[in-house]
CSV table of C-alpha atoms in Angstrom, one decimal:
chain,number,residue,atom,x,y,z
V,1,PRO,CA,-230.4,41.8,-90.9
V,2,GLY,CA,-232.3,39.5,-88.6
V,3,ALA,CA,-229.2,38.4,-86.7
V,4,ALA,CA,-228.9,39.3,-83.0
V,5,PRO,CA,-226.3,41.9,-82.1
V,6,SER,CA,-223.0,40.6,-80.8
V,7,ALA,CA,-221.7,41.4,-77.3
V,8,GLY,CA,-219.7,44.5,-78.5
V,9,GLN,CA,-222.6,46.0,-80.5
V,10,GLN,CA,-225.6,47.9,-79.0
V,11,GLN,CA,-229.2,47.2,-80.0
V,12,PRO,CA,-230.8,50.2,-81.8
V,13,PRO,CA,-233.6,51.8,-79.9
V,14,PRO,CA,-237.2,50.9,-80.9
V,15,GLN,CA,-238.6,53.0,-83.7
V,16,GLY,CA,-241.8,54.9,-83.8
V,17,GLY,CA,-242.1,55.5,-80.1
V,18,GLN,CA,-243.0,51.9,-79.5
V,19,GLN,CA,-241.7,50.2,-76.4
V,20,GLY,CA,-240.0,46.9,-77.2
V,21,THR,CA,-240.4,43.8,-75.2
V,22,GLN,CA,-236.8,44.1,-73.9
V,23,GLY,CA,-236.7,46.6,-71.1
V,24,VAL,CA,-234.0,49.2,-71.1
V,25,ARG,CA,-232.5,49.8,-67.7
V,26,VAL,CA,-232.9,53.4,-66.7
V,27,PRO,CA,-231.0,54.5,-63.6
V,28,ARG,CA,-233.2,55.9,-60.9
V,29,THR,CA,-232.4,59.4,-59.8
V,30,GLY,CA,-232.0,60.0,-56.1
V,31,ALA,CA,-231.6,56.3,-55.3
V,32,ARG,CA,-229.0,55.7,-52.6
V,33,THR,CA,-226.7,52.8,-52.9
V,34,VAL,CA,-226.3,50.8,-49.7
V,35,PRO,CA,-222.6,50.0,-49.0
V,36,ARG,CA,-221.8,46.3,-49.2
V,37,ILE,CA,-220.1,44.8,-46.2
V,38,ARG,CA,-217.8,41.8,-47.0
V,39,LYS,CA,-217.4,39.3,-44.2
V,40,ALA,CA,-215.0,36.4,-43.9
V,41,ARG,CA,-215.0,33.7,-41.2
V,42,LEU,CA,-211.4,32.6,-40.5
V,43,ARG,CA,-210.1,30.1,-38.0
V,44,VAL,CA,-206.8,30.5,-36.2
V,45,ALA,CA,-205.6,26.9,-36.4
V,46,LYS,CA,-202.0,27.3,-35.2
V,47,ALA,CA,-199.9,29.8,-33.5
V,48,ASP,CA,-196.2,29.6,-34.4
V,49,PRO,CA,-194.3,29.3,-31.1
V,50,TRP,CA,-191.2,31.0,-32.5
V,51,SER,CA,-193.0,34.1,-33.7
V,52,VAL,CA,-195.0,34.2,-30.4
V,53,MET,CA,-191.7,34.0,-28.5
V,54,LYS,CA,-190.2,36.9,-30.5
V,55,VAL,CA,-193.2,39.1,-30.1
V,56,SER,CA,-193.6,38.4,-26.4
V,57,PHE,CA,-189.9,39.0,-25.9
V,58,LEU,CA,-190.1,42.5,-27.5
V,59,LEU,CA,-193.3,43.4,-25.6
V,60,SER,CA,-191.9,42.2,-22.3
V,61,ILE,CA,-188.7,44.3,-22.8
V,62,ALA,CA,-190.9,47.3,-23.6
V,63,LEU,CA,-192.9,46.6,-20.4
V,64,GLY,CA,-189.6,46.3,-18.4
V,65,ILE,CA,-188.3,49.6,-19.7
V,66,CYS,CA,-191.6,51.3,-18.9
V,67,THR,CA,-191.5,49.8,-15.4
V,68,VAL,CA,-188.0,51.0,-14.7
V,69,ILE,CA,-188.8,54.5,-16.0
V,70,ALA,CA,-192.1,54.6,-14.0
V,71,VAL,CA,-190.3,53.6,-10.7
V,72,ALA,CA,-187.6,56.1,-11.3
V,73,MET,CA,-190.1,58.9,-11.8
V,74,LEU,CA,-192.2,57.8,-8.8
V,75,TRP,CA,-189.2,57.7,-6.6
V,76,MET,CA,-188.1,61.2,-7.7
V,77,VAL,CA,-191.5,62.7,-7.1
V,78,MET,CA,-191.8,61.0,-3.7
V,79,ASP,CA,-188.3,62.2,-2.8
V,80,SER,CA,-188.9,65.8,-3.8
V,81,MET,CA,-192.1,65.7,-1.7
V,82,GLY,CA,-190.1,64.6,1.3
V,83,VAL,CA,-192.0,61.4,1.8
V,84,PHE,CA,-188.9,59.3,2.5
V,85,THR,CA,-187.4,61.8,4.9
V,86,THR,CA,-190.6,62.1,6.9
V,87,ILE,CA,-191.2,58.4,7.1
V,88,GLY,CA,-187.5,57.8,7.7
V,89,GLU,CA,-187.4,60.1,10.7
V,90,THR,CA,-190.5,58.4,12.2
V,91,ILE,CA,-189.0,54.9,11.7
V,92,THR,CA,-185.6,56.0,13.1
V,93,GLU,CA,-187.3,57.4,16.3
V,94,ALA,CA,-189.4,54.3,16.7
V,95,THR,CA,-186.5,51.8,16.3
V,96,ALA,CA,-183.9,53.8,18.2
V,97,ALA,CA,-182.5,52.3,21.4
V,98,GLU,CA,-180.3,53.8,24.0
V,99,GLY,CA,-177.0,54.5,22.6
V,100,GLU,CA,-177.9,53.2,19.1
V,101,SER,CA,-179.5,54.9,16.2
V,102,GLY,CA,-182.6,53.4,14.6
V,103,PHE,CA,-183.1,52.0,11.1
V,104,ASP,CA,-182.1,54.4,8.3
V,105,LEU,CA,-184.9,54.2,5.8
V,106,VAL,CA,-183.5,57.0,3.6
V,107,GLY,CA,-180.2,55.1,3.2
V,108,PHE,CA,-182.0,51.8,2.5
V,109,LEU,CA,-184.4,53.3,-0.1
V,110,SER,CA,-181.7,55.2,-2.1
V,111,LEU,CA,-182.3,55.6,-5.8
V,112,SER,CA,-179.5,53.3,-6.8
V,113,ARG,CA,-180.8,50.5,-4.6
V,114,VAL,CA,-184.4,50.9,-5.8
V,115,MET,CA,-183.3,51.0,-9.4
V,116,LEU,CA,-181.2,47.9,-9.0
V,117,PHE,CA,-184.1,46.0,-7.4
V,118,THR,CA,-186.5,47.2,-10.2
V,119,SER,CA,-184.1,46.2,-12.9
V,120,ILE,CA,-183.8,42.7,-11.4
V,121,ILE,CA,-187.6,42.4,-11.2
V,122,ALA,CA,-187.9,43.6,-14.8
V,123,LEU,CA,-185.3,41.1,-16.1
V,124,ILE,CA,-187.1,38.3,-14.3
V,125,ASP,CA,-190.4,39.5,-15.8
V,126,VAL,CA,-188.8,39.5,-19.4
V,127,VAL,CA,-187.7,35.9,-19.0
V,128,LEU,CA,-190.9,34.6,-17.4
V,129,ALA,CA,-193.3,36.5,-19.8
V,130,THR,CA,-191.4,35.2,-22.8
V,131,ALA,CA,-191.4,31.6,-21.5
V,132,LEU,CA,-195.1,31.7,-20.5
V,133,ALA,CA,-196.2,33.1,-23.8
V,134,THR,CA,-194.2,30.5,-25.7
V,135,LEU,CA,-195.6,27.7,-23.5
V,136,GLY,CA,-199.1,29.2,-24.1
V,137,ALA,CA,-198.5,29.0,-27.9
V,138,PHE,CA,-197.7,25.3,-27.5
V,139,LEU,CA,-200.7,24.7,-25.4
V,140,TYR,CA,-202.9,26.5,-27.9
V,141,ASN,CA,-201.6,24.4,-30.7
V,142,LEU,CA,-202.4,21.2,-28.7
V,143,SER,CA,-206.0,22.4,-27.8
V,144,ALA,CA,-206.6,23.7,-31.4
V,145,GLY,CA,-205.9,20.2,-32.7
V,146,PHE,CA,-208.8,18.9,-30.6
V,147,VAL,CA,-211.4,21.7,-31.0
V,148,GLY,CA,-210.3,23.3,-34.3
V,149,GLY,CA,-209.0,26.6,-33.0
V,150,VAL,CA,-210.6,30.0,-32.6
V,151,GLU,CA,-213.0,31.3,-35.2
V,152,VAL,CA,-212.8,35.0,-36.1
V,153,THR,CA,-215.2,36.9,-38.3
V,154,LEU,CA,-213.6,39.8,-40.2
V,155,ALA,CA,-215.7,42.5,-41.9
V,156,GLU,CA,-214.7,45.1,-44.4
V,157,ASP,CA,-216.7,48.2,-45.2
V,158,GLU,CA,-216.5,49.4,-48.9
């Protein structure tokens, strides 16, 4: 009878309206709970050059495709507005000599030639961006060995 209740049993309430020395926790009504924010400080100690190369390759291909599409759209809009024709006529008149026609800008800036040039530039960009990003990963790994890397604080709202 005088033994303390075990963890699975509850203590009976005090009898006779008396308050016991052990306080009973009563939840407050209307009390707001403040959301707890968990934070973690992490350090990026190493960047895997192989994964950096794969990601930069895919991103540079996407950028190259966007570049080719943007140049094609811009060329079509400018051609439908007559920009090449107007500038071409002016350049032809300015470069014409007696008995010879001037420089043909419309023929030089044809869609096929512009798209070929844009594709070559996009291909060079893919190779250079991939190589530079991979080289950047190697350089980051070297410098992270000296200074410890980049510290990042992540926070999570509950």
